[in-house]
PDB file of C-alpha atoms and ligand atoms in Angstrom:
ATOM      1  CA  MET A  18     122.510  25.179 -52.998  1.00  0.00           C
ATOM      2  CA  LYS A  19     119.493  22.851 -52.501  1.00  0.00           C
ATOM      3  CA  PRO A  20     116.588  23.905 -49.826  1.00  0.00           C
ATOM      4  CA  GLY A  21     117.319  21.911 -46.725  1.00  0.00           C
ATOM      5  CA  ARG A  22     120.347  20.891 -47.054  1.00  0.00           C
ATOM      6  CA  VAL A  23     123.418  21.432 -44.503  1.00  0.00           C
ATOM      7  CA  ASN A  24     126.039  23.604 -45.289  1.00  0.00           C
ATOM      8  CA  ILE A  25     129.365  22.623 -44.389  1.00  0.00           C
ATOM      9  CA  ALA A  26     131.981  26.097 -44.770  1.00  0.00           C
ATOM     10  CA  PRO A  27     135.679  24.839 -43.755  1.00  0.00           C
ATOM     11  CA  SER A  28     137.194  28.342 -41.996  1.00  0.00           C
ATOM     12  CA  ILE A  29     140.688  28.254 -43.183  1.00  0.00           C
ATOM     13  CA  LEU A  30     141.698  30.065 -39.813  1.00  0.00           C
ATOM     14  CA  SER A  31     142.836  26.467 -39.386  1.00  0.00           C
ATOM     15  CA  ALA A  32     144.544  25.636 -42.491  1.00  0.00           C
ATOM     16  CA  ASP A  33     147.937  25.855 -43.412  1.00  0.00           C
ATOM     17  CA  PHE A  34     148.720  29.296 -44.430  1.00  0.00           C
ATOM     18  CA  ALA A  35     151.595  28.255 -46.938  1.00  0.00           C
ATOM     19  CA  ARG A  36     149.408  26.182 -48.803  1.00  0.00           C
ATOM     20  CA  LEU A  37     146.039  27.948 -48.820  1.00  0.00           C
ATOM     21  CA  ALA A  38     145.355  26.809 -52.336  1.00  0.00           C
ATOM     22  CA  ASP A  39     145.439  23.401 -51.725  1.00  0.00           C
ATOM     23  CA  GLU A  40     144.078  23.194 -48.625  1.00  0.00           C
ATOM     24  CA  VAL A  41     141.158  24.572 -50.412  1.00  0.00           C
ATOM     25  CA  LYS A  42     140.708  22.500 -53.131  1.00  0.00           C
ATOM     26  CA  ARG A  43     141.223  19.484 -50.975  1.00  0.00           C
ATOM     27  CA  VAL A  44     137.968  20.277 -48.901  1.00  0.00           C
ATOM     28  CA  GLU A  45     135.934  21.788 -52.345  1.00  0.00           C
ATOM     29  CA  LYS A  46     136.387  18.289 -53.783  1.00  0.00           C
ATOM     30  CA  ALA A  47     135.784  16.464 -50.353  1.00  0.00           C
ATOM     31  CA  GLY A  48     131.938  18.373 -51.058  1.00  0.00           C
ATOM     32  CA  ALA A  49     132.636  21.559 -48.506  1.00  0.00           C
ATOM     33  CA  ASP A  50     129.616  24.099 -49.314  1.00  0.00           C
ATOM     34  CA  TRP A  51     130.672  27.847 -48.400  1.00  0.00           C
ATOM     35  CA  ILE A  52     134.269  28.419 -47.449  1.00  0.00           C
ATOM     36  CA  HIS A  53     134.661  30.695 -44.341  1.00  0.00           C
ATOM     37  CA  VAL A  54     137.004  33.395 -44.543  1.00  0.00           C
ATOM     38  CA  ASP A  55     137.325  34.984 -40.420  1.00  0.00           C
ATOM     39  CA  VAL A  56     138.444  38.549 -40.548  1.00  0.00           C
ATOM     40  CA  MET A  57     139.984  40.064 -37.146  1.00  0.00           C
ATOM     41  CA  ASP A  58     141.561  43.227 -37.028  1.00  0.00           C
ATOM     42  CA  GLY A  59     143.128  42.939 -33.295  1.00  0.00           C
ATOM     43  CA  HIS A  60     140.707  45.416 -31.985  1.00  0.00           C
ATOM     44  CA  PHE A  61     137.060  43.921 -31.749  1.00  0.00           C
ATOM     45  CA  VAL A  62     139.606  40.378 -31.008  1.00  0.00           C
ATOM     46  CA  PRO A  63     142.920  40.123 -29.941  1.00  0.00           C
ATOM     47  CA  ASN A  64     144.030  38.524 -33.033  1.00  0.00           C
ATOM     48  CA  LEU A  65     144.965  39.889 -36.495  1.00  0.00           C
ATOM     49  CA  THR A  66     144.389  37.335 -39.371  1.00  0.00           C
ATOM     50  CA  VAL A  67     143.589  38.383 -43.527  1.00  0.00           C
ATOM     51  CA  GLY A  68     142.314  40.961 -45.630  1.00  0.00           C
ATOM     52  CA  PRO A  69     140.234  41.043 -48.683  1.00  0.00           C
ATOM     53  CA  VAL A  70     143.117  40.154 -51.048  1.00  0.00           C
ATOM     54  CA  VAL A  71     143.243  36.703 -49.928  1.00  0.00           C
ATOM     55  CA  VAL A  72     139.660  36.562 -50.781  1.00  0.00           C
ATOM     56  CA  LYS A  73     140.507  37.788 -53.979  1.00  0.00           C
ATOM     57  CA  TRP A  74     143.152  35.125 -54.394  1.00  0.00           C
ATOM     58  CA  LEU A  75     141.220  32.098 -53.485  1.00  0.00           C
ATOM     59  CA  LYS A  76     138.549  32.986 -55.977  1.00  0.00           C
ATOM     60  CA  GLU A  77     140.728  32.218 -58.374  1.00  0.00           C
ATOM     61  CA  TYR A  78     141.004  28.864 -57.248  1.00  0.00           C
ATOM     62  CA  THR A  79     138.037  27.818 -56.135  1.00  0.00           C
ATOM     63  CA  PRO A  80     133.892  28.134 -57.689  1.00  0.00           C
ATOM     64  CA  LEU A  81     132.919  27.705 -53.840  1.00  0.00           C
ATOM     65  CA  PRO A  82     130.912  30.842 -52.166  1.00  0.00           C
ATOM     66  CA  MET A  83     133.196  32.552 -49.952  1.00  0.00           C
ATOM     67  CA  ASP A  84     131.258  33.405 -46.634  1.00  0.00           C
ATOM     68  CA  VAL A  85     133.045  36.208 -44.704  1.00  0.00           C
ATOM     69  CA  HIS A  86     133.026  36.926 -41.090  1.00  0.00           C
ATOM     70  CA  LEU A  87     134.110  39.917 -40.173  1.00  0.00           C
ATOM     71  CA  MET A  88     135.402  40.062 -36.340  1.00  0.00           C
ATOM     72  CA  ILE A  89     136.085  44.232 -36.897  1.00  0.00           C
ATOM     73  CA  GLU A  90     135.564  47.282 -35.220  1.00  0.00           C
ATOM     74  CA  ASN A  91     133.893  50.211 -38.461  1.00  0.00           C
ATOM     75  CA  PRO A  92     132.970  46.879 -40.718  1.00  0.00           C
ATOM     76  CA  GLU A  93     131.454  49.726 -43.060  1.00  0.00           C
ATOM     77  CA  LYS A  94     135.447  50.705 -43.822  1.00  0.00           C
ATOM     78  CA  TYR A  95     135.927  46.924 -45.234  1.00  0.00           C
ATOM     79  CA  ILE A  96     132.170  45.429 -46.419  1.00  0.00           C
ATOM     80  CA  PRO A  97     132.436  47.393 -50.153  1.00  0.00           C
ATOM     81  CA  VAL A  98     135.869  45.999 -51.125  1.00  0.00           C
ATOM     82  CA  PHE A  99     135.287  42.783 -49.620  1.00  0.00           C
ATOM     83  CA  ALA A 100     132.458  42.585 -51.654  1.00  0.00           C
ATOM     84  CA  LYS A 101     134.390  43.944 -54.747  1.00  0.00           C
ATOM     85  CA  MET A 102     137.335  41.208 -54.523  1.00  0.00           C
ATOM     86  CA  GLY A 103     134.410  38.508 -54.333  1.00  0.00           C
ATOM     87  CA  ALA A 104     132.637  37.736 -50.610  1.00  0.00           C
ATOM     88  CA  TRP A 105     129.529  36.112 -51.171  1.00  0.00           C
ATOM     89  CA  LEU A 106     128.196  36.851 -48.009  1.00  0.00           C
ATOM     90  CA  ILE A 107     128.951  39.207 -45.386  1.00  0.00           C
ATOM     91  CA  THR A 108     128.535  38.691 -41.216  1.00  0.00           C
ATOM     92  CA  ALA A 109     129.143  41.499 -39.133  1.00  0.00           C
ATOM     93  CA  HIS A 110     128.862  41.920 -35.483  1.00  0.00           C
ATOM     94  CA  TRP A 111     125.930  43.311 -34.020  1.00  0.00           C
ATOM     95  CA  GLU A 112     128.446  44.745 -31.152  1.00  0.00           C
ATOM     96  CA  ALA A 113     130.455  46.078 -33.677  1.00  0.00           C
ATOM     97  CA  CYS A 114     127.802  48.136 -35.485  1.00  0.00           C
ATOM     98  CA  ARG A 115     126.267  51.646 -34.310  1.00  0.00           C
ATOM     99  CA  ARG A 116     124.008  51.505 -37.018  1.00  0.00           C
ATOM    100  CA  PRO A 117     123.104  47.556 -37.948  1.00  0.00           C
ATOM    101  CA  ALA A 118     120.044  48.298 -40.598  1.00  0.00           C
ATOM    102  CA  GLU A 119     122.691  50.385 -42.146  1.00  0.00           C
ATOM    103  CA  ILE A 120     125.322  48.153 -41.887  1.00  0.00           C
ATOM    104  CA  ILE A 121     122.901  45.164 -43.489  1.00  0.00           C
ATOM    105  CA  ARG A 122     121.430  47.987 -46.099  1.00  0.00           C
ATOM    106  CA  LEU A 123     125.624  48.156 -46.748  1.00  0.00           C
ATOM    107  CA  ILE A 124     126.288  44.494 -47.501  1.00  0.00           C
ATOM    108  CA  LYS A 125     123.257  44.376 -50.130  1.00  0.00           C
ATOM    109  CA  ARG A 126     123.373  47.380 -51.443  1.00  0.00           C
ATOM    110  CA  CYS A 127     127.469  45.762 -52.244  1.00  0.00           C
ATOM    111  CA  GLY A 128     126.081  42.872 -53.894  1.00  0.00           C
ATOM    112  CA  CYS A 129     126.347  40.455 -50.860  1.00  0.00           C
ATOM    113  CA  ARG A 130     124.136  38.443 -49.004  1.00  0.00           C
ATOM    114  CA  ALA A 131     124.201  39.490 -45.486  1.00  0.00           C
ATOM    115  CA  GLY A 132     124.743  38.005 -42.080  1.00  0.00           C
ATOM    116  CA  MET A 133     125.077  39.453 -38.526  1.00  0.00           C
ATOM    117  CA  SER A 134     126.419  37.681 -35.613  1.00  0.00           C
ATOM    118  CA  VAL A 135     126.223  37.862 -31.621  1.00  0.00           C
ATOM    119  CA  ARG A 136     129.247  37.159 -29.562  1.00  0.00           C
ATOM    120  CA  PRO A 137     128.297  35.092 -26.259  1.00  0.00           C
ATOM    121  CA  LYS A 138     127.440  37.180 -24.292  1.00  0.00           C
ATOM    122  CA  THR A 139     125.117  38.949 -26.422  1.00  0.00           C
ATOM    123  CA  PRO A 140     121.265  38.168 -26.293  1.00  0.00           C
ATOM    124  CA  ILE A 141     120.139  37.035 -29.477  1.00  0.00           C
ATOM    125  CA  ASN A 142     117.123  38.747 -29.096  1.00  0.00           C
ATOM    126  CA  LYS A 143     118.898  41.899 -30.255  1.00  0.00           C
ATOM    127  CA  LEU A 144     118.786  40.520 -33.516  1.00  0.00           C
ATOM    128  CA  SER A 145     114.535  40.629 -33.664  1.00  0.00           C
ATOM    129  CA  PRO A 146     114.353  43.890 -35.483  1.00  0.00           C
ATOM    130  CA  TYR A 147     117.085  42.946 -38.183  1.00  0.00           C
ATOM    131  CA  LEU A 148     115.723  39.211 -38.974  1.00  0.00           C
ATOM    132  CA  LYS A 149     113.386  40.305 -41.250  1.00  0.00           C
ATOM    133  CA  ASP A 150     116.404  41.584 -43.508  1.00  0.00           C
ATOM    134  CA  LEU A 151     118.849  39.261 -42.499  1.00  0.00           C
ATOM    135  CA  ASP A 152     119.710  35.845 -45.045  1.00  0.00           C
ATOM    136  CA  LEU A 153     121.938  34.545 -41.946  1.00  0.00           C
ATOM    137  CA  VAL A 154     122.475  34.856 -38.589  1.00  0.00           C
ATOM    138  CA  LEU A 155     125.549  33.232 -37.092  1.00  0.00           C
ATOM    139  CA  VAL A 156     125.516  32.263 -34.063  1.00  0.00           C
ATOM    140  CA  MET A 157     129.156  32.334 -32.060  1.00  0.00           C
ATOM    141  CA  THR A 158     129.692  29.153 -29.932  1.00  0.00           C
ATOM    142  CA  VAL A 159     133.086  30.587 -28.661  1.00  0.00           C
ATOM    143  CA  GLU A 160     134.043  33.419 -27.955  1.00  0.00           C
ATOM    144  CA  PRO A 161     135.402  35.067 -31.172  1.00  0.00           C
ATOM    145  CA  GLY A 162     139.379  35.286 -31.583  1.00  0.00           C
ATOM    146  CA  PHE A 163     140.435  31.882 -32.067  1.00  0.00           C
ATOM    147  CA  GLY A 164     140.189  28.747 -34.028  1.00  0.00           C
ATOM    148  CA  GLY A 165     140.089  25.033 -31.422  1.00  0.00           C
ATOM    149  CA  GLN A 166     138.412  26.180 -28.803  1.00  0.00           C
ATOM    150  CA  SER A 167     135.439  24.244 -26.892  1.00  0.00           C
ATOM    151  CA  PHE A 168     132.180  24.425 -27.909  1.00  0.00           C
ATOM    152  CA  MET A 169     129.490  26.286 -25.624  1.00  0.00           C
ATOM    153  CA  PRO A 170     126.299  24.315 -24.746  1.00  0.00           C
ATOM    154  CA  ASP A 171     124.565  26.791 -23.914  1.00  0.00           C
ATOM    155  CA  MET A 172     124.472  28.580 -27.321  1.00  0.00           C
ATOM    156  CA  LEU A 173     122.056  26.025 -28.535  1.00  0.00           C
ATOM    157  CA  SER A 174     118.544  28.250 -26.879  1.00  0.00           C
ATOM    158  CA  LYS A 175     120.065  30.827 -29.155  1.00  0.00           C
ATOM    159  CA  VAL A 176     119.410  28.479 -32.159  1.00  0.00           C
ATOM    160  CA  ARG A 177     116.393  27.141 -31.260  1.00  0.00           C
ATOM    161  CA  TRP A 178     115.108  30.568 -30.991  1.00  0.00           C
ATOM    162  CA  LEU A 179     115.825  31.410 -34.053  1.00  0.00           C
ATOM    163  CA  LYS A 180     114.785  28.063 -35.077  1.00  0.00           C
ATOM    164  CA  GLU A 181     111.173  29.818 -33.945  1.00  0.00           C
ATOM    165  CA  ARG A 182     111.207  32.900 -35.626  1.00  0.00           C
ATOM    166  CA  ARG A 183     112.401  31.107 -38.736  1.00  0.00           C
ATOM    167  CA  ALA A 184     109.208  29.137 -38.716  1.00  0.00           C
ATOM    168  CA  ARG A 185     107.245  32.057 -38.550  1.00  0.00           C
ATOM    169  CA  GLY A 186     108.880  35.133 -40.532  1.00  0.00           C
ATOM    170  CA  GLY A 187     110.593  32.909 -42.761  1.00  0.00           C
ATOM    171  CA  LYS A 188     113.837  34.864 -41.776  1.00  0.00           C
ATOM    172  CA  PRO A 189     116.675  34.114 -41.686  1.00  0.00           C
ATOM    173  CA  GLN A 190     117.450  31.458 -44.699  1.00  0.00           C
ATOM    174  CA  TRP A 191     120.672  30.437 -42.873  1.00  0.00           C
ATOM    175  CA  ILE A 192     121.250  29.697 -38.999  1.00  0.00           C
ATOM    176  CA  GLU A 193     124.867  29.341 -38.587  1.00  0.00           C
ATOM    177  CA  VAL A 194     127.273  28.514 -36.036  1.00  0.00           C
ATOM    178  CA  ASP A 195     130.758  29.048 -35.734  1.00  0.00           C
ATOM    179  CA  GLY A 196     133.379  27.471 -32.993  1.00  0.00           C
ATOM    180  CA  GLY A 197     134.010  24.251 -31.057  1.00  0.00           C
ATOM    181  CA  ILE A 198     132.459  22.332 -34.213  1.00  0.00           C
ATOM    182  CA  ASN A 199     132.811  18.621 -34.773  1.00  0.00           C
ATOM    183  CA  SER A 200     130.679  15.553 -35.238  1.00  0.00           C
ATOM    184  CA  GLU A 201     128.847  15.584 -32.168  1.00  0.00           C
ATOM    185  CA  THR A 202     128.928  18.975 -31.611  1.00  0.00           C
ATOM    186  CA  ALA A 203     127.387  19.499 -35.162  1.00  0.00           C
ATOM    187  CA  ALA A 204     124.196  16.878 -34.400  1.00  0.00           C
ATOM    188  CA  LEU A 205     123.479  18.982 -31.314  1.00  0.00           C
ATOM    189  CA  ALA A 206     123.227  21.743 -33.633  1.00  0.00           C
ATOM    190  CA  VAL A 207     121.268  20.432 -36.459  1.00  0.00           C
ATOM    191  CA  GLN A 208     118.982  18.847 -34.254  1.00  0.00           C
ATOM    192  CA  GLU A 209     117.873  22.857 -32.719  1.00  0.00           C
ATOM    193  CA  GLY A 210     117.422  23.628 -36.478  1.00  0.00           C
ATOM    194  CA  ALA A 211     121.228  24.989 -37.612  1.00  0.00           C
ATOM    195  CA  ASN A 212     121.789  24.607 -41.393  1.00  0.00           C
ATOM    196  CA  ALA A 213     125.444  25.684 -41.611  1.00  0.00           C
ATOM    197  CA  LEU A 214     128.041  24.507 -40.011  1.00  0.00           C
ATOM    198  CA  VAL A 215     131.518  26.256 -39.926  1.00  0.00           C
ATOM    199  CA  ALA A 216     134.334  24.052 -38.775  1.00  0.00           C
ATOM    200  CA  GLY A 217     138.185  24.865 -38.655  1.00  0.00           C
ATOM    201  CA  ASN A 218     139.933  23.090 -36.089  1.00  0.00           C
ATOM    202  CA  ALA A 219     137.961  19.639 -36.835  1.00  0.00           C
ATOM    203  CA  ILE A 220     138.373  19.810 -40.781  1.00  0.00           C
ATOM    204  CA  PHE A 221     141.780  20.986 -41.103  1.00  0.00           C
ATOM    205  CA  GLY A 222     143.281  20.352 -37.993  1.00  0.00           C
ATOM    206  CA  ALA A 223     142.511  16.417 -38.428  1.00  0.00           C
ATOM    207  CA  PRO A 224     145.235  14.310 -40.434  1.00  0.00           C
ATOM    208  CA  ASP A 225     142.678  13.790 -43.379  1.00  0.00           C
ATOM    209  CA  PRO A 226     140.776  16.253 -44.211  1.00  0.00           C
ATOM    210  CA  ALA A 227     138.587  15.407 -46.522  1.00  0.00           C
ATOM    211  CA  LYS A 228     137.338  12.087 -44.362  1.00  0.00           C
ATOM    212  CA  ALA A 229     136.644  14.583 -41.058  1.00  0.00           C
ATOM    213  CA  LEU A 230     134.545  16.382 -43.808  1.00  0.00           C
ATOM    214  CA  ARG A 231     132.279  13.266 -45.087  1.00  0.00           C
ATOM    215  CA  ALA A 232     132.200  12.430 -40.978  1.00  0.00           C
ATOM    216  CA  LEU A 233     130.876  16.007 -39.777  1.00  0.00           C
ATOM    217  CA  ARG A 234     128.405  15.588 -43.387  1.00  0.00           C
ATOM    218  CA  SER A 235     127.498  12.294 -42.099  1.00  0.00           C
ATOM    219  CA  SER A 236     126.750  13.209 -38.638  1.00  0.00           C
ATOM    220  CA  ALA A 237     124.840  16.474 -39.263  1.00  0.00           C
ATOM    221  CA  ASN A 238     122.626  14.162 -41.977  1.00  0.00           C
ATOM    222  CA  GLU A 239     121.970  11.476 -39.479  1.00  0.00           C
ATOM    223  CA  ALA A 240     121.140  14.288 -37.112  1.00  0.00           C
ATOM    224  CA  LYS A 241     118.397  16.526 -39.357  1.00  0.00           C
ATOM    225  CA  THR A 242     116.872  13.040 -40.338  1.00  0.00           C
ATOM    226  CA  HIS A 243     116.251  10.587 -38.040  1.00  0.00           C
ATOM    227  CA  HIS A 244     116.360  13.053 -34.936  1.00  0.00           C
ATOM    228  CA  PRO A 245     115.228  16.587 -34.882  1.00  0.00           C
ATOM    229  CA  ARG A 246     113.848  18.403 -32.130  1.00  0.00           C
ATOM    230  CA  ARG A 247     110.113  19.202 -32.472  1.00  0.00           C
TER     231      ARG A 247
HETATM  232  C1  LIG B 315     136.572  31.950 -34.214  1.00  0.00           C
HETATM  233  C2  LIG B 315     136.097  31.773 -35.674  1.00  0.00           C
HETATM  234  C3  LIG B 315     135.983  30.660 -36.103  1.00  0.00           C
HETATM  235  C4  LIG B 315     137.135  29.475 -35.900  1.00  0.00           C
HETATM  236  C5  LIG B 315     136.417  28.440 -35.848  1.00  0.00           C
HETATM  237  O1  LIG B 315     136.613  33.261 -33.914  1.00  0.00           O
HETATM  238  O2  LIG B 315     135.438  32.615 -36.076  1.00  0.00           O
HETATM  239  O3  LIG B 315     135.879  30.431 -37.348  1.00  0.00           O
HETATM  240  O4  LIG B 315     137.712  29.298 -37.523  1.00  0.00           O
HETATM  241  O5  LIG B 315     137.378  27.454 -35.221  1.00  0.00           O
HETATM  242  P1  LIG B 315     137.203  26.211 -34.818  1.00  0.00           P
HETATM  243  O6  LIG B 315     136.574  25.080 -35.881  1.00  0.00           O
HETATM  244  O7  LIG B 315     138.569  25.715 -34.260  1.00  0.00           O
HETATM  245  O8  LIG B 315     136.721  26.261 -33.212  1.00  0.00           O
HETATM  246 ZN1  LIG B 316     133.949  32.497 -38.088  1.00  0.00          ZN
END
């Protein structure tokens, strides 16, 4: 995990679930940094996905860190079991946390890095009190719930705000964007300061996921090296 690297986290939401281990292996070989696992409960978002057992079994097939995104009510109920099954970083939604500081402490106590996410309508400054304790902030660039939606460019101002805060306080280490990320939108997000990119459809929906991942990486690197915003 080199400093300055843009981390690419393919989201298994768009993978072929009947061949999940192969899909993950394929992106691992193509240079993925993390595996993004979208957990949905049918309450916080109108969709249902996977539970801790998927993290457990994927860990048997890949050494990549599991970046677990909880889109669920009452995240405190499930954080310990996700940690036990091998999550490396756990992100909860600010909107689902009655006491965000306690959730962050719980994630860390369970041995994981701590992330917090906001839906598109939530102002990013709601996270101000917690930034010093967060390893990652996940900026939703679509309404959470489904893969394959269009990127919301207005969310870039949240990335910029986080980058400015990080310049002052060193936190959060990772600014992650999630939703509608492809080679073009990845470049925009990286220019504003994002250093972790979640991509589902752009990678697993492509005819050649390895090639799509490499294209995303080169676009992110190009944006970081040649066009950073001041
Ligand atoms: C959406 C999920 C995303 C989703 C992104 O609620 O949090 O991680 O997989 O999918 P794409 O990249 O297809 O927009
Ligand atoms: Zn996600």
